[in-house]
Coordinates of C-alpha atoms and ligand atoms in Angstrom, one line a residue:
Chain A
X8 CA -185.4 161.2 122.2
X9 CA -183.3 161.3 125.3
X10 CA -183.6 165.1 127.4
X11 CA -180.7 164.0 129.9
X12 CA -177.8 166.1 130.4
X13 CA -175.6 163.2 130.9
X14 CA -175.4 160.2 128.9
X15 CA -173.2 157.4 129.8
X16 CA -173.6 154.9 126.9
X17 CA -171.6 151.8 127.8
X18 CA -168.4 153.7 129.1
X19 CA -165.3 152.3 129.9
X20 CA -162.3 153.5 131.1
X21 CA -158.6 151.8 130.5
X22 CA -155.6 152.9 132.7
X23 CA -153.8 150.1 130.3
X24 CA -154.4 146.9 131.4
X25 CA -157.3 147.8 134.4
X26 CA -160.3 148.2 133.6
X27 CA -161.4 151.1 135.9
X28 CA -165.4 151.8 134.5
X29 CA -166.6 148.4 133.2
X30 CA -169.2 149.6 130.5
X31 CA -170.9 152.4 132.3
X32 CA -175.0 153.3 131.1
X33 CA -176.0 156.0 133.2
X34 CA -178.2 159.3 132.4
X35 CA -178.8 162.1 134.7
X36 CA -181.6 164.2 134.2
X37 CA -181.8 168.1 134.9
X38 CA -181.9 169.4 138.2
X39 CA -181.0 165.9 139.9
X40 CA -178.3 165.7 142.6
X41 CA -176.5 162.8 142.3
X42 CA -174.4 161.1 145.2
X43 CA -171.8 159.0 144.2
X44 CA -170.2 156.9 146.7
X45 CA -168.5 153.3 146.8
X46 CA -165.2 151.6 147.9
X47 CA -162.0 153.5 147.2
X48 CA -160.7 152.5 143.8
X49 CA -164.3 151.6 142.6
X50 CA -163.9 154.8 139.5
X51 CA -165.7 157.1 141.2
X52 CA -163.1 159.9 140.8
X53 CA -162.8 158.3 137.4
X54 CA -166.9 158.5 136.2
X55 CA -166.6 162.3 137.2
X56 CA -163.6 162.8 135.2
X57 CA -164.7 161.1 132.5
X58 CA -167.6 164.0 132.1
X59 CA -165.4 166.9 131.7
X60 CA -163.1 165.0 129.7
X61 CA -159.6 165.4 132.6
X62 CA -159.7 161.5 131.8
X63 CA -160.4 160.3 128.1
X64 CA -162.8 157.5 127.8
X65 CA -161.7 154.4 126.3
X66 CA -165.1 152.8 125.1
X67 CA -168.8 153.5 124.4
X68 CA -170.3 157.3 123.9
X69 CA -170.8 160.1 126.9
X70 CA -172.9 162.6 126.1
X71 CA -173.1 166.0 127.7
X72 CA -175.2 168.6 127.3
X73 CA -176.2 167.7 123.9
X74 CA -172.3 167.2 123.0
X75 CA -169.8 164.2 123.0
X76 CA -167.0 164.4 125.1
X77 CA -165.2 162.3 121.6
X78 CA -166.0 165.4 119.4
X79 CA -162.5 166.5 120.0
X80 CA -160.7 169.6 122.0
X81 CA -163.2 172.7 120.9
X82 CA -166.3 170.3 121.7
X83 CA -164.3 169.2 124.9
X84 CA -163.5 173.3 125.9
X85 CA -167.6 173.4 125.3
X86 CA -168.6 170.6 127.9
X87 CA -166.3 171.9 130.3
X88 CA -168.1 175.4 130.5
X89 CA -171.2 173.5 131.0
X90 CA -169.5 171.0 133.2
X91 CA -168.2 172.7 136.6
X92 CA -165.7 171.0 138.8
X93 CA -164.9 171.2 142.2
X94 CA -161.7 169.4 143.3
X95 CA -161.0 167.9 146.9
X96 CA -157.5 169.6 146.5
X97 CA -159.3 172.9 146.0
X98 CA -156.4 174.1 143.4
X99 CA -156.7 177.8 143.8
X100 CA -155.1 179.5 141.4
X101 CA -152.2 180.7 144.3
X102 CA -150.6 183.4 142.5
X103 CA -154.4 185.2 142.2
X104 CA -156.6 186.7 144.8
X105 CA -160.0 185.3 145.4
X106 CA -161.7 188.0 143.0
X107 CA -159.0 186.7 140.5
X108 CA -159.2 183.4 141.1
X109 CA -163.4 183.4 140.5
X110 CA -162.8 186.4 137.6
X111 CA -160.3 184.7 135.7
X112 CA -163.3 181.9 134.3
X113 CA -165.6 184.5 132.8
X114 CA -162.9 187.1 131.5
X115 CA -160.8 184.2 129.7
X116 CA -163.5 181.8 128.5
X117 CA -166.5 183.3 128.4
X118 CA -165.1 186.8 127.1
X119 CA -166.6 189.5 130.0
X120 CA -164.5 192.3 130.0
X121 CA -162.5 192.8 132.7
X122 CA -164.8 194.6 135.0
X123 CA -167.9 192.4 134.2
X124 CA -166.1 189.7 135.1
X125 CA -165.2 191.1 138.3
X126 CA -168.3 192.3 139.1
X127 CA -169.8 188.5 138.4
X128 CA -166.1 187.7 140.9
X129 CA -167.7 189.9 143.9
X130 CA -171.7 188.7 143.7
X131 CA -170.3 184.8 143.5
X132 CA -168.2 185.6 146.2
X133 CA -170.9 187.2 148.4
X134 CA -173.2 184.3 147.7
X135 CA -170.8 181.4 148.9
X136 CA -170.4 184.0 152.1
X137 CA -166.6 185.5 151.4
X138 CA -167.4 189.3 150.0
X139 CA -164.8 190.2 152.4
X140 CA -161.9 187.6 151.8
X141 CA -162.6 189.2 148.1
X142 CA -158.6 190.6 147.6
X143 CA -156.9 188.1 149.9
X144 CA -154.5 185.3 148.6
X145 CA -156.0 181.6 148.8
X146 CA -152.6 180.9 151.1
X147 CA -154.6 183.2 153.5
X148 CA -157.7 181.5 153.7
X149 CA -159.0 178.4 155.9
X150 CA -159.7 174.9 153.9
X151 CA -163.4 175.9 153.9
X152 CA -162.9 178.9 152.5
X153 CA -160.5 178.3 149.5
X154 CA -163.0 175.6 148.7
X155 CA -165.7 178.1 148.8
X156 CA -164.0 180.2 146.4
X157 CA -163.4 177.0 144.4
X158 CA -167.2 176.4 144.0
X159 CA -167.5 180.4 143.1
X160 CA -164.5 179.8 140.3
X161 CA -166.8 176.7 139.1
X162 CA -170.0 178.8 139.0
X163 CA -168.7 181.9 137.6
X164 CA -168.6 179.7 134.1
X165 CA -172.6 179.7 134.2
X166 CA -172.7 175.8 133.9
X167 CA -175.2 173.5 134.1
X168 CA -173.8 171.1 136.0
X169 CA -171.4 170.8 138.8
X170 CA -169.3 167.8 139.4
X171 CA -167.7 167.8 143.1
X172 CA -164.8 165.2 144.1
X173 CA -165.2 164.7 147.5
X174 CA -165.1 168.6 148.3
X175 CA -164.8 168.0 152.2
X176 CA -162.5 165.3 153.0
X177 CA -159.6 167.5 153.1
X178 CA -161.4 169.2 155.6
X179 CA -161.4 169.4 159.6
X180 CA -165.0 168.5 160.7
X181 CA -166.0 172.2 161.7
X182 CA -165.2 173.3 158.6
X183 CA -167.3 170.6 156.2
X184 CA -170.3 172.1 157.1
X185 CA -169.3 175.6 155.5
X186 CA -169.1 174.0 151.9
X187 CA -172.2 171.5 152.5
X188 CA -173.9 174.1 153.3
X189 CA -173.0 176.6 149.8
X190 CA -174.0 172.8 148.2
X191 CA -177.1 172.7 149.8
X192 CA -177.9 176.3 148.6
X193 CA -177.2 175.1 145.2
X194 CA -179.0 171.8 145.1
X195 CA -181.9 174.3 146.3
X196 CA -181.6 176.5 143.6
X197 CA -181.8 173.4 141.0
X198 CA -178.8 173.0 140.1
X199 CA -177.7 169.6 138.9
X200 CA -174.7 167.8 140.6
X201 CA -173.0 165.1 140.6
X202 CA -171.4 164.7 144.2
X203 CA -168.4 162.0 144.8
X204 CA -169.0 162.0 149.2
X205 CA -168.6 160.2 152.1
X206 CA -171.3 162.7 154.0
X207 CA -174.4 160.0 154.0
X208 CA -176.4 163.0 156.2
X209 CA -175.6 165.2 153.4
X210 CA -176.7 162.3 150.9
X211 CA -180.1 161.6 152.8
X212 CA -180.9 165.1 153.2
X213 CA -179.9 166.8 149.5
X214 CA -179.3 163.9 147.3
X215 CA -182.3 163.4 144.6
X216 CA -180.8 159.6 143.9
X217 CA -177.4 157.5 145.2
X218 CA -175.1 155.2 143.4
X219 CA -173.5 152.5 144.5
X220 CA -170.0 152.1 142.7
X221 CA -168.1 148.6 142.8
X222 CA -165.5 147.5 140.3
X223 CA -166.2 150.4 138.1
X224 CA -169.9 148.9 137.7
X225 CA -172.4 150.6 139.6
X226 CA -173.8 148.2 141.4
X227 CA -176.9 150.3 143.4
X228 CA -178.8 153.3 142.0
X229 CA -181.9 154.3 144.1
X230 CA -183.2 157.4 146.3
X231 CA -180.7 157.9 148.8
X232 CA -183.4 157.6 151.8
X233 CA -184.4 153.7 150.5
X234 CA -180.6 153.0 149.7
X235 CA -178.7 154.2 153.1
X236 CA -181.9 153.2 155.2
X237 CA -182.4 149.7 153.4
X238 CA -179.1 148.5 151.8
X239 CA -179.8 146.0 148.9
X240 CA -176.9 143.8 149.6
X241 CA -174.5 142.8 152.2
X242 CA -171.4 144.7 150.3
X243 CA -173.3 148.1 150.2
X244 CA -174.4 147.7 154.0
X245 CA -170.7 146.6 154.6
X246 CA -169.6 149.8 153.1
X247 CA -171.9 152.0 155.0
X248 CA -170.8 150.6 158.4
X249 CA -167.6 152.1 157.1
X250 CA -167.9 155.8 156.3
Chain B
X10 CA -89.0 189.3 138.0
X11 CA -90.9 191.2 140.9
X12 CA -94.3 191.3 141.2
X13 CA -95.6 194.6 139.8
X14 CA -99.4 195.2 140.3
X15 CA -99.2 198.8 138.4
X16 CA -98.2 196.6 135.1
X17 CA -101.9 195.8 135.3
X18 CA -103.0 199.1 134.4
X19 CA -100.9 199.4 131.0
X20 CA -103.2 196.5 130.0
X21 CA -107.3 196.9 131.7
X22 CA -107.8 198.1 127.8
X23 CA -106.8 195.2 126.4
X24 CA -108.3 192.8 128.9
X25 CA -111.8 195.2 129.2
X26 CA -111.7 194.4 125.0
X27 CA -111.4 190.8 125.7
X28 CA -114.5 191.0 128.4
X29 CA -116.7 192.7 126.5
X30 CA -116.2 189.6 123.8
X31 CA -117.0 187.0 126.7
X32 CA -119.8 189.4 127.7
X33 CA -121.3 189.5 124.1
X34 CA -120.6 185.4 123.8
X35 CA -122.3 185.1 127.0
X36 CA -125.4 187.3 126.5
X37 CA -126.6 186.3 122.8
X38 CA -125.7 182.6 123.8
X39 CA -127.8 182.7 126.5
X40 CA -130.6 184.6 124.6
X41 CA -130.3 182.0 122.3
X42 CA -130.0 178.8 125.0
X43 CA -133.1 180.4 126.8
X44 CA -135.4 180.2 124.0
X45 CA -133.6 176.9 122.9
X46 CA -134.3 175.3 126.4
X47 CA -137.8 176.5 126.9
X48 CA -138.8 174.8 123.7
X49 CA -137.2 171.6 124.7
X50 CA -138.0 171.5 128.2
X51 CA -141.6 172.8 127.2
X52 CA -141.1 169.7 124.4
X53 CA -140.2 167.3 127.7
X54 CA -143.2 168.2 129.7
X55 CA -146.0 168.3 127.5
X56 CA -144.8 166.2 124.4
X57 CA -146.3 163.3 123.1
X58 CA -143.8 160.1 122.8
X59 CA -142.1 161.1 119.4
X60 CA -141.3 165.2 120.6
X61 CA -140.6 164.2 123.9
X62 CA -137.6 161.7 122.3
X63 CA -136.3 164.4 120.1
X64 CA -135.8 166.2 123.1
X65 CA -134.7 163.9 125.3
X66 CA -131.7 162.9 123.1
X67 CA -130.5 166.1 122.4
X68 CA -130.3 166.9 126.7
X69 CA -128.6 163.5 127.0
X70 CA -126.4 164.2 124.1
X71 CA -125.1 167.7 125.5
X72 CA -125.0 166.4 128.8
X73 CA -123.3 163.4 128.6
X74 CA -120.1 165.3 126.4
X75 CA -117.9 168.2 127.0
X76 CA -118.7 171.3 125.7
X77 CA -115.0 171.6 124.8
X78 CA -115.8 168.6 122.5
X79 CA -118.9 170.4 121.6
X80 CA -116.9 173.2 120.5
X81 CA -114.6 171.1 118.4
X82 CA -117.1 169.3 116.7
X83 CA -119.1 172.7 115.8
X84 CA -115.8 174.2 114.4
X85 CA -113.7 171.3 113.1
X86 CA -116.0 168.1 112.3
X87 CA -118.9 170.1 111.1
X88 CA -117.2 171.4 108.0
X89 CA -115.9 168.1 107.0
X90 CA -119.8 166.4 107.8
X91 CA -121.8 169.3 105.9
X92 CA -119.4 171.3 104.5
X93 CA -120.8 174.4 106.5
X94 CA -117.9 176.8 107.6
X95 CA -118.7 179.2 110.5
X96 CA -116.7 181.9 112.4
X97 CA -115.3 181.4 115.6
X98 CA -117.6 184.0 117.0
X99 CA -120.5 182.2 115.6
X100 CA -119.1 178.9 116.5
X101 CA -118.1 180.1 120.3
X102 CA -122.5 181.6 120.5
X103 CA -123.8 178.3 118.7
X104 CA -122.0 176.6 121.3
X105 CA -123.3 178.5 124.3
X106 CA -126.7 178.5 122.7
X107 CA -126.8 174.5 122.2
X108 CA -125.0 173.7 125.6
X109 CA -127.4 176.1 127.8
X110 CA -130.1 174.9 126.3
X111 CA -129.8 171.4 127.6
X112 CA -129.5 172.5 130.7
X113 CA -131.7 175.0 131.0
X114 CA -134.1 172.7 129.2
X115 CA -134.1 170.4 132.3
X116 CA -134.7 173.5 134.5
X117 CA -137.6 174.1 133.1
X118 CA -138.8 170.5 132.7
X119 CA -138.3 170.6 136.5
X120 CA -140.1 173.9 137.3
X121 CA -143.0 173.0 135.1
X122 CA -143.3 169.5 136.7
X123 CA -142.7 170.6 140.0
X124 CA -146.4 173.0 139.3
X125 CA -149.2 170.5 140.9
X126 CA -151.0 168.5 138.7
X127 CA -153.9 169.7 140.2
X128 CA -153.9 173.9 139.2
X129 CA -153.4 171.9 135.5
X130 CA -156.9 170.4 135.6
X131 CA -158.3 173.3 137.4
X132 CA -157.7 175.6 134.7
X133 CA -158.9 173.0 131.5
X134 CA -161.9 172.1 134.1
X135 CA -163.3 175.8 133.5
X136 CA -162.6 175.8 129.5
X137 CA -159.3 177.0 129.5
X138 CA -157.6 175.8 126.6
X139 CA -154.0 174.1 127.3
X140 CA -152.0 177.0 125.9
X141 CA -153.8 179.5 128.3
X142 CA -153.1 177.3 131.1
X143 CA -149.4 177.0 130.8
X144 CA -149.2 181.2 130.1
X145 CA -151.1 182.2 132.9
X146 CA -151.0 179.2 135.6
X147 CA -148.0 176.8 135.3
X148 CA -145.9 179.6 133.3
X149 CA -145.7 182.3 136.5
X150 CA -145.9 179.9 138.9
X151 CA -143.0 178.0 137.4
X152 CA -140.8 181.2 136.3
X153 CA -140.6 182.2 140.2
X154 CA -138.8 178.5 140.7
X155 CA -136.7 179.1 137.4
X156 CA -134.9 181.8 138.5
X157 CA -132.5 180.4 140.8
X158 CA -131.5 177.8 138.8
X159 CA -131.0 179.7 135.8
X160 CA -128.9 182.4 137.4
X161 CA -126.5 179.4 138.1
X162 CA -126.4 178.2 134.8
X163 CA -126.1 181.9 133.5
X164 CA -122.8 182.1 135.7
X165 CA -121.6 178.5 134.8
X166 CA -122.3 179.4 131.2
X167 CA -120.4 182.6 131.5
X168 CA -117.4 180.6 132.8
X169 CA -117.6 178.4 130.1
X170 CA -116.8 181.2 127.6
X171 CA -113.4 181.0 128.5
X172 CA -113.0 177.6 126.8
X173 CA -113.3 179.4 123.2
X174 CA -109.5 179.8 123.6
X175 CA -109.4 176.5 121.9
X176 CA -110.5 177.6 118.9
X177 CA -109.2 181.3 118.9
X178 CA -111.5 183.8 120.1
X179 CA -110.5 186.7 121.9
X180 CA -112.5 186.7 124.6
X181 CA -111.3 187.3 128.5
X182 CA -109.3 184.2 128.6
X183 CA -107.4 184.3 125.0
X184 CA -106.7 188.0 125.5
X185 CA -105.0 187.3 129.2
X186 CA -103.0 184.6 127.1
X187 CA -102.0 187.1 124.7
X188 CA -100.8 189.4 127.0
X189 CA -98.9 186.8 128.9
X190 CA -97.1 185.1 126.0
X191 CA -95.7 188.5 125.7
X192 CA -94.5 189.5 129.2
X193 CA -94.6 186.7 130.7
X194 CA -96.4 188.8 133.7
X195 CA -97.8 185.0 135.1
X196 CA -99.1 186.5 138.8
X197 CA -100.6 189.9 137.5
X198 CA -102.1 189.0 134.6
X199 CA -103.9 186.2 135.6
X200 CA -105.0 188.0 138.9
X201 CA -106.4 190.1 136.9
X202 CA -108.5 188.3 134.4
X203 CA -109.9 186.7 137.6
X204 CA -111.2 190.1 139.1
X205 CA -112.6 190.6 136.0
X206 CA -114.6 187.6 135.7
X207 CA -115.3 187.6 139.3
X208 CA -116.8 190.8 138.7
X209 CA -118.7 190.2 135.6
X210 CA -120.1 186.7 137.3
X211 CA -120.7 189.3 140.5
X212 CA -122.9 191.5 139.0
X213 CA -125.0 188.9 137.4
X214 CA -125.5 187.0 141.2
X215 CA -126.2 190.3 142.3
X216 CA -129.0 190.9 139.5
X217 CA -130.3 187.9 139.8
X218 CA -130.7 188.0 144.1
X219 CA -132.3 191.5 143.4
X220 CA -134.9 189.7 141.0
X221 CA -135.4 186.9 143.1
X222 CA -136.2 189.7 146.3
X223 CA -139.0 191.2 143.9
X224 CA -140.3 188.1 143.4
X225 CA -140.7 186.8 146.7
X226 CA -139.1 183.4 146.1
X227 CA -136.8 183.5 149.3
Ligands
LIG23 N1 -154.0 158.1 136.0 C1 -154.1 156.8 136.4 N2 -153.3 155.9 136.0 C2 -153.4 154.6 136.4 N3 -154.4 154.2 137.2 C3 -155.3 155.1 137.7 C4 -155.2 156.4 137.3 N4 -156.2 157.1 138.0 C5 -156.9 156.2 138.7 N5 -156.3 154.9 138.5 C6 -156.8 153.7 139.1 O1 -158.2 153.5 138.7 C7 -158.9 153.0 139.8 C8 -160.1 153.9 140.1 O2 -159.6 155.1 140.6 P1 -160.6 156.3 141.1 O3 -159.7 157.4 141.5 O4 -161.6 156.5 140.1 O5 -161.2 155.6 142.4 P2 -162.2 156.3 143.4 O6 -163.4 155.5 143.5 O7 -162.3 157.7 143.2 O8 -161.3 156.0 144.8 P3 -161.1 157.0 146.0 O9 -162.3 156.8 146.9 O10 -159.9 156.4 146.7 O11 -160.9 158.4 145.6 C9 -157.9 152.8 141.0 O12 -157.5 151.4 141.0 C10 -156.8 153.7 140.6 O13 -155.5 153.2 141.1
LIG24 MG1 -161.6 159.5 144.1

């Protein structure tokens, strides 16, 4: 019997010819946050989207939630309402306020009526700080804040895990610490996530466990204090110099 | 013979008959070439291999002939091919409807393509299935950049109705003919079957400019 949420079982992923996740195990249990981090091109991006099923996998079994992401679209629709994702883009919804952007989740996939949902909209927006920006337009919000409201349109699903893809590097540096901070919140309420970053003090200080990504392998998986503080090999230690 | 502008007034009934046929051409065709083109520009952008073909042939084949020929082969070739016989009224819409919609087919190709990639996978990433997502994501955001190029093909297709003098249709054009062959009034007549289609393809820019003010495109 296996009580993870997330069950990589010898994935790969195939853009044609490259072989972008080279026969993946992995399982992440409830309630663990999970930094991802590696070279660019090493299938981070890839691993994450592999779990809500934006990229199809091409070998082995992932299992989420109880669910395989191969059990076709309905299953699929399933995993993704228990699968959050945050994007680095952000992709607001731009023709929708805030309240619309985080109320459109609940009201078309969950079924809330239409004032539920809102009502859900306006206490996810207070908690990632943005009751007032509530009726503005994400064209009139700063980088931190759209993403804010991107986490609240992630969370207003109710799912149990949140996958992030490098949510702050489209972001100036005073506005990172904004969204770390609604992450940290999160981690702190037990939410499990899976966090593609290149913020090592976010890493050391919320991560539950790190993994080292290489060639679509993952090449170092260990608590993020042992990992950034004692690299296992020169490539890792390499790549830490770097970020 | 003189140039006599009042001559134009024994003959606005005549020539308002012959617009309201180009009018009725016009608006049916386009009815038809809207909902034609959707399907195959909707076909283009989200098809798999085999759909996106069938669609991609018949733009190519539209676009890469005349729609003089088009009209020719509708009225004269296909009754000999499949021994179907149709009006030239029906033969002057089916025309309109099948040339629009190759064009307006790429239009909307373009404006759902042109919809980042990214508000795609935000909508599936929270459930959405893909039908939701391109009625209330991509489909708004992509009508606001459809409008201007479909009020140009409107206009060019409106235009185009004139070419259904080949095959006898009294629309604007054919009627002006008509007229002419009979009075041989060259400078009037023509002058003004050109008011009139300048202000038939007028009030459509017009229309359309007002729409695209509401909806904030400019
Ligand atoms: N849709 C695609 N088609 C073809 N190749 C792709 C596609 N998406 C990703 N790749 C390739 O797969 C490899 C892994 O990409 P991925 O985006 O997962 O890397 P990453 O670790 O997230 O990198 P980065 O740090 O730059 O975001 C890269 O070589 C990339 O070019
Ligand atoms: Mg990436």
């Amino acid at each position: 019997m296996n009580d993870a949420i997330i069950q990589f079982r010898n994935v790969s992923k195939h853009f044609g010819p490259l072989k972008v996740l080279d026969e993946v195990d992995l399982d992440i249990h409830k309630g663990e946050v999970v930094v991802l981090v590696g070279p660019s091109g090493s299938g981070k991006s890839t691993l994450l989207r592999c779990i809500n099923g934006l990229e199809q996998i091409t070998g082995g079994d992932l299992i989420v939630n109880g669910m395989s992401v191969l059990g076709g679209n309905k299953v699929m629709r399933e995993i993704r309402q228990e699968a959050g994702m945050v994007f680095q883009q952000f992709n607001l919804f731009p023709q929708m306020t805030a309240l619309q952007n985080v109320a459109f989740g609940p009201q078309q996939v969950r079924g809330l009526s239409r004032s539920d949902a809102r009502e859900l909209a306006k206490e996810l927006l207070a908690k990632v700080g943005l009751a007032e920006k509530a009726n503005h337009e994400p064209s009139e919000l700063s980088g931190g804040q759209q993403q804010r409201v991107a986490i609240a349109r992630a969370l207003a699903i109710k799912p149990k895990v949140m996958l992030f893809d490098e949510p702050t590097s489209a972001l100036d540096p005073e506005l990172k610490q904004e969204v770390l901070n609604v992450m940290r919140a999160l981690a702190g309420e037990g939410m499990t996530m899976v966090v593609v970053t290149h913020e090592m003090g976010f890493a050391k200080q919320v991560g539950t466990r790190l993994i080292f990504m290489e060639h679509g392998k993952i090449a170092v998986d260990g608590t993020p204090r042992d990992v950034i503080d004692n690299p296992p090999n020169d490539r890792m230690k390499d790549f830490l110099q770097h970020v | 013979m003189e140039v006599n502008w009042l001559i134009i007034l024994d003959f606005i009934p005549q020539l308002i008959k012959g617009a309201q046929v180009t009018i009725h051409i016009t608006v049916v065709g386009l009815l038809g070439g809207v909902i034609l083109g959707a399907i195959a520009g909707l076909m283009r952008a989200y098809g798999n291999a085999l759909i996106n073909a069938i669609a991609f042939v018949y733009i190519e084949v539209i676009r890469g002939t005349p729609i003089v020929v088009q009209v020719m082969f509708l009225y004269f070739a296909l009754p000999v091919l499949a021994s179907i016989r149709i009006d030239p009224m029906t033969t002057a819409i089916l025309a309109i409807v099948i040339n629009a919609g190759a064009y307006i087919a790429e239009i909307v190709r373009g404006a759902v393509l042109s919809i980042s990639k990214g508000l795609t996978e935000a909508g599936l990433a929270i459930g959405l299935p893909r039908w939701k997502v391109i009625v209330h994501i991509v489909g708004p955001l992509a009508f606001r950049r459809l409008i201007p190029p479909l009020g140009n093909q409107f206009i060019v297709s409106l235009k185009d109705t004139s070419l259904f003098i080949v095959i006898g249709v009294g629309e604007l054009t054919r009627t002006g003919q008509e007229i002419m062959a009979a009075n041989f009034r060259a400078v009037e007549i023509w002058t003004a079957v050109a008011i009139m289609y300048l202000i038939m393809t007028g009030v459509l820019s017009l229309a359309l400019r007002m729409i695209e003010k509401r909806m904030r495109i400019l």
